[in-house]
Short mmCIF file of C-alpha atoms and ligand atoms in Angstrom, two decimals:
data_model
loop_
_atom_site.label_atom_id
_atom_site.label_comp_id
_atom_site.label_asym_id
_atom_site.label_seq_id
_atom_site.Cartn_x
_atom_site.Cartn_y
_atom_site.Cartn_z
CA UNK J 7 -8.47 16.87 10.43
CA UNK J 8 -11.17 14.75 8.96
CA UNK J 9 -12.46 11.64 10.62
CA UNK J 10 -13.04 8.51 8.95
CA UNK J 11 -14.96 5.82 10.99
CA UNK J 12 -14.16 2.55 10.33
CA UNK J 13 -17.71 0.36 11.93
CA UNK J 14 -16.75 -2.87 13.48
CA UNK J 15 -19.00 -3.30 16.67
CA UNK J 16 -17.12 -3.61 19.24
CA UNK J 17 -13.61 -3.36 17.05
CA UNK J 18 -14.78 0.26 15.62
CA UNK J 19 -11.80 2.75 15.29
CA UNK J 20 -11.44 6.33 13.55
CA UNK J 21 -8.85 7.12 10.42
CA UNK J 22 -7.54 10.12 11.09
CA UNK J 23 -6.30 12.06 8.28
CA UNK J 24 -4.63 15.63 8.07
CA UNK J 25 -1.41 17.49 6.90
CA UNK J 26 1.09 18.48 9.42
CA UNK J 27 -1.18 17.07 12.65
CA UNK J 28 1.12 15.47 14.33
CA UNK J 29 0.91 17.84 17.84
CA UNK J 30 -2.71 16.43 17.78
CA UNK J 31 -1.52 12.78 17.75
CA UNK J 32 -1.08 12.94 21.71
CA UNK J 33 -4.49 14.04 22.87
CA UNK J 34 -6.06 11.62 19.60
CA UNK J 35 -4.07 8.92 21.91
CA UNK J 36 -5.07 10.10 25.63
CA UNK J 37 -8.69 10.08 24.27
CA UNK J 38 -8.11 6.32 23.73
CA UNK J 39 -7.10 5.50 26.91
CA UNK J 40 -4.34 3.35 26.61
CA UNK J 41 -2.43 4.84 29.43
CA UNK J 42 1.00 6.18 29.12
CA UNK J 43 3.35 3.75 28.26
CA UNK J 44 3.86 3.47 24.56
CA UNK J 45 6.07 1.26 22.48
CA UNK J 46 7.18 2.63 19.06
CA UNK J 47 8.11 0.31 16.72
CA UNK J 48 9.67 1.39 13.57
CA UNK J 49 12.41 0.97 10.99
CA UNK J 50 15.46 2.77 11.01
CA UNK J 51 14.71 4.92 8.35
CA UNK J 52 11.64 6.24 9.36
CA UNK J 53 13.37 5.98 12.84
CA UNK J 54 15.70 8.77 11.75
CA UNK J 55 13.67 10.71 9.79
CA UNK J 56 10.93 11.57 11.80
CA UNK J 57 11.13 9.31 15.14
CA UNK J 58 12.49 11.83 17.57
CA UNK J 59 10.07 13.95 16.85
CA UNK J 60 6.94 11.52 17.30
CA UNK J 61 8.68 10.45 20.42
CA UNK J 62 9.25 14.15 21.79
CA UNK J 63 5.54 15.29 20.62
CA UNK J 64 4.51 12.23 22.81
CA UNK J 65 7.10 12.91 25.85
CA UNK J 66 5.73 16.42 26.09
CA UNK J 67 2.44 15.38 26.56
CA UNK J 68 3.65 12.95 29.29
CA UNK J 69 3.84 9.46 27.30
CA UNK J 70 6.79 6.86 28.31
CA UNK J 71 8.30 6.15 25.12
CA UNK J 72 10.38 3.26 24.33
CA UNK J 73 11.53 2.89 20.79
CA UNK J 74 12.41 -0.76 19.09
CA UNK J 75 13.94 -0.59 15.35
CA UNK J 76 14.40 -3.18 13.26
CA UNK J 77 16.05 -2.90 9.50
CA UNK J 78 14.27 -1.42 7.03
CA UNK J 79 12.89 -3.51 4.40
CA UNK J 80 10.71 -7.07 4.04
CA UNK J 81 13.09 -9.03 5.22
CA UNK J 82 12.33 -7.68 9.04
CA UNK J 83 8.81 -8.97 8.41
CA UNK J 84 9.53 -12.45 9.54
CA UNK J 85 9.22 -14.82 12.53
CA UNK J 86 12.60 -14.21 13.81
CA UNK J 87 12.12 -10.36 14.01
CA UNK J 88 8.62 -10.78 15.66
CA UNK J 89 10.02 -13.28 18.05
CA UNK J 90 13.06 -10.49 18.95
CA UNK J 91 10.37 -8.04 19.38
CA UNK J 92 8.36 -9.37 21.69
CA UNK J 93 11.23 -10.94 24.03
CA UNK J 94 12.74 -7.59 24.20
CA UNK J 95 9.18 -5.59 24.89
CA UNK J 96 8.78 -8.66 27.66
CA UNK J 97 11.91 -7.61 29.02
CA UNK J 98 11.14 -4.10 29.10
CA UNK J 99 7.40 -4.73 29.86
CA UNK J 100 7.55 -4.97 34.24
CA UNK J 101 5.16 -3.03 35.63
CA UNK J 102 3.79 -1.79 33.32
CA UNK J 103 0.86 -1.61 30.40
CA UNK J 104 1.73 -0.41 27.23
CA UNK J 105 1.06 -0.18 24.12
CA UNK J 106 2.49 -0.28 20.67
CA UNK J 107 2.94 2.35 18.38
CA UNK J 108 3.61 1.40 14.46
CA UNK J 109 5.42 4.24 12.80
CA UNK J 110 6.35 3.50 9.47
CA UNK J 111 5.67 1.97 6.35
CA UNK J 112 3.54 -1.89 5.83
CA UNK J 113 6.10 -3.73 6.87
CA UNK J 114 6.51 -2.16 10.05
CA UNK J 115 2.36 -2.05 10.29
CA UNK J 116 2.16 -5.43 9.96
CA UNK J 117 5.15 -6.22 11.76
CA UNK J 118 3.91 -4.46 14.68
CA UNK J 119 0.11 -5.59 14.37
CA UNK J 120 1.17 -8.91 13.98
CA UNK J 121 3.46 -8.31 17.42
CA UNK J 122 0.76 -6.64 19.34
CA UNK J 123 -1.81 -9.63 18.38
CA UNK J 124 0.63 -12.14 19.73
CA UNK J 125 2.36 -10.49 23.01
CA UNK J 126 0.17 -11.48 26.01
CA UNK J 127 -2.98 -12.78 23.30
CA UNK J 128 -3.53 -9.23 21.95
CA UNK J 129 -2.45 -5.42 23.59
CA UNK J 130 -4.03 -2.43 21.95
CA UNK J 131 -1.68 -0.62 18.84
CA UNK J 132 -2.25 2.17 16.76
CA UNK J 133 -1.03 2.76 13.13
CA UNK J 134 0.87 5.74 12.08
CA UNK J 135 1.31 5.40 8.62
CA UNK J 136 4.34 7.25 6.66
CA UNK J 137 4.19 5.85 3.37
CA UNK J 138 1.93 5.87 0.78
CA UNK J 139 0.83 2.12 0.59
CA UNK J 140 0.02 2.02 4.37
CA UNK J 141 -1.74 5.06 4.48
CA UNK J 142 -4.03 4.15 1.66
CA UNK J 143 -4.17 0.89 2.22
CA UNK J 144 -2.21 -1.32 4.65
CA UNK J 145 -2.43 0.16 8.09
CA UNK J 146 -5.89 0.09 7.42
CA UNK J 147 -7.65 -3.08 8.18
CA UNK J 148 -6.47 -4.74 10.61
CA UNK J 149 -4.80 -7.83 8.89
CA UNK J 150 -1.57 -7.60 10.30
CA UNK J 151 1.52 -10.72 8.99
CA UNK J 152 5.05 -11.96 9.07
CA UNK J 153 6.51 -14.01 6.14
CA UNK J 154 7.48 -17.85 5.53
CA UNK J 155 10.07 -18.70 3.82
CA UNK J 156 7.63 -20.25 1.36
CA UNK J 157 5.30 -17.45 1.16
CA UNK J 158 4.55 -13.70 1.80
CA UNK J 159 1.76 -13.35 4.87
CA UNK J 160 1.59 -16.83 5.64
CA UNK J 161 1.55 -16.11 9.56
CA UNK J 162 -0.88 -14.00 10.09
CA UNK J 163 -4.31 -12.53 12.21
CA UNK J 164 -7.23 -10.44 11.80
CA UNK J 165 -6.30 -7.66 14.28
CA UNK J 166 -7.81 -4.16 13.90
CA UNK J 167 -5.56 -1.40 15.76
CA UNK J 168 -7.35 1.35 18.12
CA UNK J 169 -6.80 3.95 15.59
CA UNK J 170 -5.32 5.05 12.24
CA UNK J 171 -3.29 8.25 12.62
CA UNK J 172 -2.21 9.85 8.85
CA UNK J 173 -0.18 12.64 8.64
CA UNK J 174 0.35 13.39 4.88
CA UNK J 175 3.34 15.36 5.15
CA UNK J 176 5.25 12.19 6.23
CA UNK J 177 5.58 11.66 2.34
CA UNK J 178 7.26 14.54 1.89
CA UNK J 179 10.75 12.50 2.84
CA UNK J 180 9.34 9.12 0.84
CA UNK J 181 11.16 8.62 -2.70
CA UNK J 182 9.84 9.29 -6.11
CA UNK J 183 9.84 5.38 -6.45
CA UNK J 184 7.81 4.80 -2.84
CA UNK J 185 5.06 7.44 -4.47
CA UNK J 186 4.38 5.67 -7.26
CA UNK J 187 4.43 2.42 -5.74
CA UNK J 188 1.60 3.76 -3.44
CA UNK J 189 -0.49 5.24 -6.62
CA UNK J 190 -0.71 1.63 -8.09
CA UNK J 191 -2.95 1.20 -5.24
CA UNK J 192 -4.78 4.24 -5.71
CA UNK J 193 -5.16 2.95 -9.10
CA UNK J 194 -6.94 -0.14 -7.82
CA UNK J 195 -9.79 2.08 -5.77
CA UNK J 196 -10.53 3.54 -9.33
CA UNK J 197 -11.30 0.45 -10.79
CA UNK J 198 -12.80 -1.42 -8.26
CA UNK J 199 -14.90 0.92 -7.06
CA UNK J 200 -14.75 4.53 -7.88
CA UNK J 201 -14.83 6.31 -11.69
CA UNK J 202 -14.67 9.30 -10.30
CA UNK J 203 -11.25 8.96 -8.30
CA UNK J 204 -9.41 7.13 -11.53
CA UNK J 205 -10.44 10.08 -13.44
CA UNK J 206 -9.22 12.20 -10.88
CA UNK J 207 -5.97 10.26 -10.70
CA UNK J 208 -5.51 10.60 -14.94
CA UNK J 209 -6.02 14.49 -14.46
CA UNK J 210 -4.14 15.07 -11.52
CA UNK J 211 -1.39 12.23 -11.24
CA UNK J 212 1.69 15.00 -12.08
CA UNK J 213 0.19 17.17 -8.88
CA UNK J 214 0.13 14.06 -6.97
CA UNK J 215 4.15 13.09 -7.91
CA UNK J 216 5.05 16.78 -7.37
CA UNK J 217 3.55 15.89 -3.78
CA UNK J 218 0.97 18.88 -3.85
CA UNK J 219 -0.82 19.20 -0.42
CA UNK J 220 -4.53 19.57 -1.63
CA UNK J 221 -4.18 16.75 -4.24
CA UNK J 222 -2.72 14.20 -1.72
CA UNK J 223 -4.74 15.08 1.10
CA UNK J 224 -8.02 14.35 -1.91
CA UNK J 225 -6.56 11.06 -2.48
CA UNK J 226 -5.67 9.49 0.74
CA UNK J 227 -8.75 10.43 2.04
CA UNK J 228 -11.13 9.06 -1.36
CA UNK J 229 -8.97 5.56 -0.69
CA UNK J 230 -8.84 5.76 3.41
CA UNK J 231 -12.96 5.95 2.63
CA UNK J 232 -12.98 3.10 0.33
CA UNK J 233 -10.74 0.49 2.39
CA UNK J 234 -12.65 1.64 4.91
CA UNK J 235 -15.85 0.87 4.05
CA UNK J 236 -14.97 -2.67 2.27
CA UNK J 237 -13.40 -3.75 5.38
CA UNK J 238 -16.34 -2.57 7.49
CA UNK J 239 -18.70 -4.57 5.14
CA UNK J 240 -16.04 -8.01 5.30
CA UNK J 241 -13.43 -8.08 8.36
CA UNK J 242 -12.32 -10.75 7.61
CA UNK J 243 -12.94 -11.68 3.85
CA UNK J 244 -15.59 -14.19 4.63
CA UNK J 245 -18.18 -12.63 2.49
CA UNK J 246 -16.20 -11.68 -0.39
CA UNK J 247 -16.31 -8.39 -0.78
CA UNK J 248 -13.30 -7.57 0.43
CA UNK J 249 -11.64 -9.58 -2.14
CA UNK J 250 -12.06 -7.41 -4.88
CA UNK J 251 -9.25 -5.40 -2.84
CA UNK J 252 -7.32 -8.00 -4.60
CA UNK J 253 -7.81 -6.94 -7.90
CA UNK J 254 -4.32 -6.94 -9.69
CA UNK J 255 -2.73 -9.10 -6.31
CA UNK J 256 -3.39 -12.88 -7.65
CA UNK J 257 -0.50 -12.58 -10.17
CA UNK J 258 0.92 -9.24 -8.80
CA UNK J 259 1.52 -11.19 -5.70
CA UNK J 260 3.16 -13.75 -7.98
CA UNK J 261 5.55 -11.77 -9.67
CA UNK J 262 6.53 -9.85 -6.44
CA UNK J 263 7.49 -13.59 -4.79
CA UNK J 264 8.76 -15.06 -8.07
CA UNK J 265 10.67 -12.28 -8.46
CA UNK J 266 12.11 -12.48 -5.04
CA UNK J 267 11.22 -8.43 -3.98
CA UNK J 268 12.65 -6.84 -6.70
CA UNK J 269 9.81 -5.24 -7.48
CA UNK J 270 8.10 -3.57 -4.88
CA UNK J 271 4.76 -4.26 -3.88
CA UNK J 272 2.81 -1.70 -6.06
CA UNK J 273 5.18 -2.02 -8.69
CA UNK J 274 4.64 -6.15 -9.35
CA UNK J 275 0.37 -5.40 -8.37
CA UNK J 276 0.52 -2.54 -11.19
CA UNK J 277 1.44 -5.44 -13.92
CA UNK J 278 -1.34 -8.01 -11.99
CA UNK J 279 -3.64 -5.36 -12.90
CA UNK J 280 -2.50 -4.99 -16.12
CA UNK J 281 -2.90 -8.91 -16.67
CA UNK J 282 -6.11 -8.99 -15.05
CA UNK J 283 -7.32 -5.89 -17.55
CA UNK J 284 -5.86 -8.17 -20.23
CA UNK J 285 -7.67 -11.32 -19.00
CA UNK J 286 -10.70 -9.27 -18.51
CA UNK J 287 -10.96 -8.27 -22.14
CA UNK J 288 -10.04 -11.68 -23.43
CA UNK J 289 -12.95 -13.22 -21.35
CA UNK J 290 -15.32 -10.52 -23.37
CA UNK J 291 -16.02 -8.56 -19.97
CA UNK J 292 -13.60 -5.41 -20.40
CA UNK J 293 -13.56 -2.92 -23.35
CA UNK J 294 -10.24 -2.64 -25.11
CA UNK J 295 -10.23 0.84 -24.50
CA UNK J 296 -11.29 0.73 -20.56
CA UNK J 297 -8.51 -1.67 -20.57
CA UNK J 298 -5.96 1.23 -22.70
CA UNK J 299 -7.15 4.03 -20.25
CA UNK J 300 -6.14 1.27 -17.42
CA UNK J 301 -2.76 0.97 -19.02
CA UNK J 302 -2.30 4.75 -20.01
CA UNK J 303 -2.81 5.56 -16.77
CA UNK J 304 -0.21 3.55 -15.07
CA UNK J 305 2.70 3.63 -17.13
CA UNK J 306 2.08 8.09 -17.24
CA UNK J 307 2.46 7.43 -13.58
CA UNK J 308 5.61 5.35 -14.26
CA UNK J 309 4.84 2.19 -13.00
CA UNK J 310 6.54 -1.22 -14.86
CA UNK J 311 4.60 -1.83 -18.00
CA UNK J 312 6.61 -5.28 -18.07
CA UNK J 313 8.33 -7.66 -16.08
CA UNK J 314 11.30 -9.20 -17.10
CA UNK J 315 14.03 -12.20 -15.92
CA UNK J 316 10.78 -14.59 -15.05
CA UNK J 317 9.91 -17.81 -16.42
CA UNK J 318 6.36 -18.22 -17.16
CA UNK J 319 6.33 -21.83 -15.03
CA UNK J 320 8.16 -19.62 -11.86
CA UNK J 321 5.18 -17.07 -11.89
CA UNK J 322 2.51 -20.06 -11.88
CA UNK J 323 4.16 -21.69 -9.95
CA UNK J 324 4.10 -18.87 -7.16
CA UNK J 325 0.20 -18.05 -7.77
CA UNK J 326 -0.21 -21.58 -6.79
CA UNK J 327 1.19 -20.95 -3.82
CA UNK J 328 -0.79 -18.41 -2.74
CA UNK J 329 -3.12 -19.32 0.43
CA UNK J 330 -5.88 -17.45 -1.37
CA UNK J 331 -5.85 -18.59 -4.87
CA UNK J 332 -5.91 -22.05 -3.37
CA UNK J 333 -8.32 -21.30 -0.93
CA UNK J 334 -10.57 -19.68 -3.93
CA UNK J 335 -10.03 -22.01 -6.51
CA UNK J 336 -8.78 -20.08 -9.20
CA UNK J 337 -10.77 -17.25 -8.81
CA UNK J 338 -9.68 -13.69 -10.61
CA UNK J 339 -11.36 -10.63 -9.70
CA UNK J 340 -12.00 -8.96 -13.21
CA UNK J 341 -13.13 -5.86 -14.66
CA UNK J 342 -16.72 -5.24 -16.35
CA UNK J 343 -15.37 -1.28 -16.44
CA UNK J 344 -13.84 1.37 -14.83
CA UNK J 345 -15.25 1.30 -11.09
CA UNK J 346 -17.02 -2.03 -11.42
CA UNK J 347 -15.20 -5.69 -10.74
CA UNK J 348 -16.40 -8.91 -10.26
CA UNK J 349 -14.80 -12.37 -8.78
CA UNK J 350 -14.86 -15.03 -11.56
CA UNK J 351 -14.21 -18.78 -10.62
CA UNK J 352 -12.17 -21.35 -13.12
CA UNK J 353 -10.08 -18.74 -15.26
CA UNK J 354 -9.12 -20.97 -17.71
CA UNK J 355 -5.47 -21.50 -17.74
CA UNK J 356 -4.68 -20.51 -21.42
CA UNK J 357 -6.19 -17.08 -20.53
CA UNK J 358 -3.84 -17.05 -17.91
CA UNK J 359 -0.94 -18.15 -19.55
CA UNK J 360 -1.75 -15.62 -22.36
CA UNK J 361 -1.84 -12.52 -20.13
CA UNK J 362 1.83 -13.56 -18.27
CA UNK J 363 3.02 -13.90 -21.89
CA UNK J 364 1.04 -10.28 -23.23
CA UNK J 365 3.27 -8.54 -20.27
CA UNK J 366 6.60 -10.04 -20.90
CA UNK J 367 9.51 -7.65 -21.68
N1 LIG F 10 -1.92 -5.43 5.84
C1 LIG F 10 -2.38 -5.14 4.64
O1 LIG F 10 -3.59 -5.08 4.42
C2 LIG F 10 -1.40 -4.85 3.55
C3 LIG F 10 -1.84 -4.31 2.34
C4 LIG F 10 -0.90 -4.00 1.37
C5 LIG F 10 0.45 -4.23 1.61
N2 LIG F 10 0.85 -4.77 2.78
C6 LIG F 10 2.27 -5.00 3.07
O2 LIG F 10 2.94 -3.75 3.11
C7 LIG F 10 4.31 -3.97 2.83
C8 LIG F 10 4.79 -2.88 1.91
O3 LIG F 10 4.61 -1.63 2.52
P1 LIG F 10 5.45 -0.35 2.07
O4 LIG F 10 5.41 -0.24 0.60
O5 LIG F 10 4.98 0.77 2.89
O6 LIG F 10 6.95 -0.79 2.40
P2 LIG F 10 7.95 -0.45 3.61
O7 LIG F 10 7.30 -0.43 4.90
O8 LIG F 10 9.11 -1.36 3.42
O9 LIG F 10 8.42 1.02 3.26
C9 LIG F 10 9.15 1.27 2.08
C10 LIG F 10 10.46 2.00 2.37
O10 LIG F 10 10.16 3.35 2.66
C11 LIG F 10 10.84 3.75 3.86
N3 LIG F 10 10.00 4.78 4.46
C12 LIG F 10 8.83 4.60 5.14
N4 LIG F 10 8.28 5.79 5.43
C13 LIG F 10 9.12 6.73 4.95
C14 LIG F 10 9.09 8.14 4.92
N5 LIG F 10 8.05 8.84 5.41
N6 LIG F 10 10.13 8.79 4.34
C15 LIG F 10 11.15 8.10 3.79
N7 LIG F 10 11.23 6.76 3.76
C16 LIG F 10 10.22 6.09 4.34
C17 LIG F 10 11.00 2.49 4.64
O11 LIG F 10 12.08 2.58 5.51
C18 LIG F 10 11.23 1.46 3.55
O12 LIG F 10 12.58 1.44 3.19
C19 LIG F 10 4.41 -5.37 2.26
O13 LIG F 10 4.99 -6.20 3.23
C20 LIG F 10 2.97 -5.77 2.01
O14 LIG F 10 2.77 -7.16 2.15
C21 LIG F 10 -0.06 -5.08 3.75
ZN1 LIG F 11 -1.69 -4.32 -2.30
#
């Protein structure tokens, strides 16, 4: 298994990442010590596909498991699902000291962060990642989030779990769909940070879809690495750097909320990237054909080249929403080239407007 560390002081925590590991997750737990009484929470799903036998792997090795599920889907990351979480964990929680398991995708990582950083001020949790997204991305991190009704993430904390357990061959039940949704964010490593791994991706991006072992196992760990070593640099986005995790997300972000989730979440960040490529080029910083191999590359992997049934004023409208873009003033993070971005203030609007039209179906 290979060991990532993520360095936080006294919130440090390991990444573990390996194919068909799960036996190992109960001794990767005792080594924690957490004690014995742990508190899956998942969807139901991932709750049928592979629950039973993280809970019996556990049981074995003399864990108490109790399992909560909630729907699958954003909708269970909201207030009203947290809030039925935690009454029923109270309820169930005499006597005892658990903690919380997340098995699933990011809404159930965040779901269950966000729980675990609210029930009694904070109990320990540990991710267990089975989709893409989380394992390259969300359940790394520690910023864990339910939804308002007028925005995604809006409730939210900076809470980093005890550990990051990835088991790669939980994707071998996720949709062709969920895969590609996970590779936009692949994607984003490339650009932001690392030639080498967008390269890698344009090569090997049919292996990846046909789920080979070696390929995935390559990837998740190149953009477990990278998350990791932003976030170690800026917990919690104070200094900046972890922003340019957001490259693609202002307008992605936009279009996912505008669009009210029927894009998924890699889907709707695949055309922010393309509009930030675009914007990048038109502000003189991006070569036309950095910004073609950026475009080549996602639509081979068949993510949306276009978004369609969206006003222009609807997609503004839901950037300016966003806690960050206000927060940041109209800042963009844009590309210089493959594997280098920077944060530019004051975007001027036409620019903007010009890339939501460029990407119009
Ligand atoms: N905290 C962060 O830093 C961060 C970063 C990026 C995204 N996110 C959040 O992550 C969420 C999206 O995550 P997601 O794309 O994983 O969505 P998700 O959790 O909804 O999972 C997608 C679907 O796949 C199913 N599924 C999960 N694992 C499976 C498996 N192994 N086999 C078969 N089906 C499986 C789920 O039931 C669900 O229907 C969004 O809410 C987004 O805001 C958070
Ligand atoms: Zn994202």
């Amino acid at each position: 298994m290979k060991i990532i560390p993520l360095e936080l002081k006294e919130n440090s925590y390991e990444i573990l990442i390996g194919n068909q590991v799960l036996d190992s997750l109960p001794k990767k737990i005792k080594a924690l010590k957490l004690g014995k009484d742990a508190v899956i929470i998942s969807d139901k799903t991932v709750s049928r596909l592979h629950g039973q036998r993280v809970a019996k792997v556990l049981r074995d090795e003399g864990f108490v498991i109790k399992t909560f599920v909630v729907p699958p889907g954003e909708k269970s990351k909201s207030g009203p699902v947290a809030l039925k979480l935690i009454e029923d964990i109270a309820r169930y929680d005499v006597g005892r000291k658990i903690f919380i398991i997340a098995l699933g995708g990011g809404v159930i990582g965040d779901l269950a962060g966000f729980v675990a950083a609210i029930y009694k001020r904070g109990i320990p949790y540990i991710q267990v990642p089975t989709t893409l997204l989380a394992q390259i991305d969300s359940a790394i991190g520690g910023k864990v989030a339910v939804d308002l009704a007028v925005g995604k993430n809006l409730a939210g904390a900076f809470y980093q779990p005890k550990m990051v357990f990835t088991d790669i061959s939980f994707l071998k039940t996720l949709d062709a769909r969920q895969i590609r949704n996970g590779l936009a964010e692949a994607v984003k490593y490339g650009i932001i940070v690392d030639k080498q791994l967008f390269v890698y991706l344009e090569k090997s991006f049919q292996d990846f879809l046909n789920l080979d072992e070696g390929v995935l196992q390559r990837v998740v760990e190149t953009c477990s690495r990278i998350k990791a070593s932003v976030v170690s640099k800026d917990e919690k986005e104070s200094g900046g750097l972890r922003m340019i995790l957001n490259f693609g997300h202002t307008l992605g972000h936009a279009i996912e909320n505008a669009a009210a989730f029927r894009y998924h979440h890699g889907e709707a960040v695949a055309i922010g990237m393309r509009m930030a490529a675009h914007i990048s080029v038109l502000k003189g910083m991006l070569l036309q054909k950095d910004d073609q191999r950026i475009n080549a590359l996602l639509s081979s992997i068949g993510l949306p080249d276009s978004y369609a049934g969206l006003l222009k004023s609807q997609i503004i409208a839901s950037m300016n929403h966003d806690k960050k873009f206000i927060a940041a003033q109209n800042r963009f993070v844009l590309a210089r080239s493959i594997g280098r971005v920077e944060i530019v203030s004051g975007v001027e609007g036409d620019l903007i407007d010009k890339a939501i039209k460029q990407f119009k179906k």
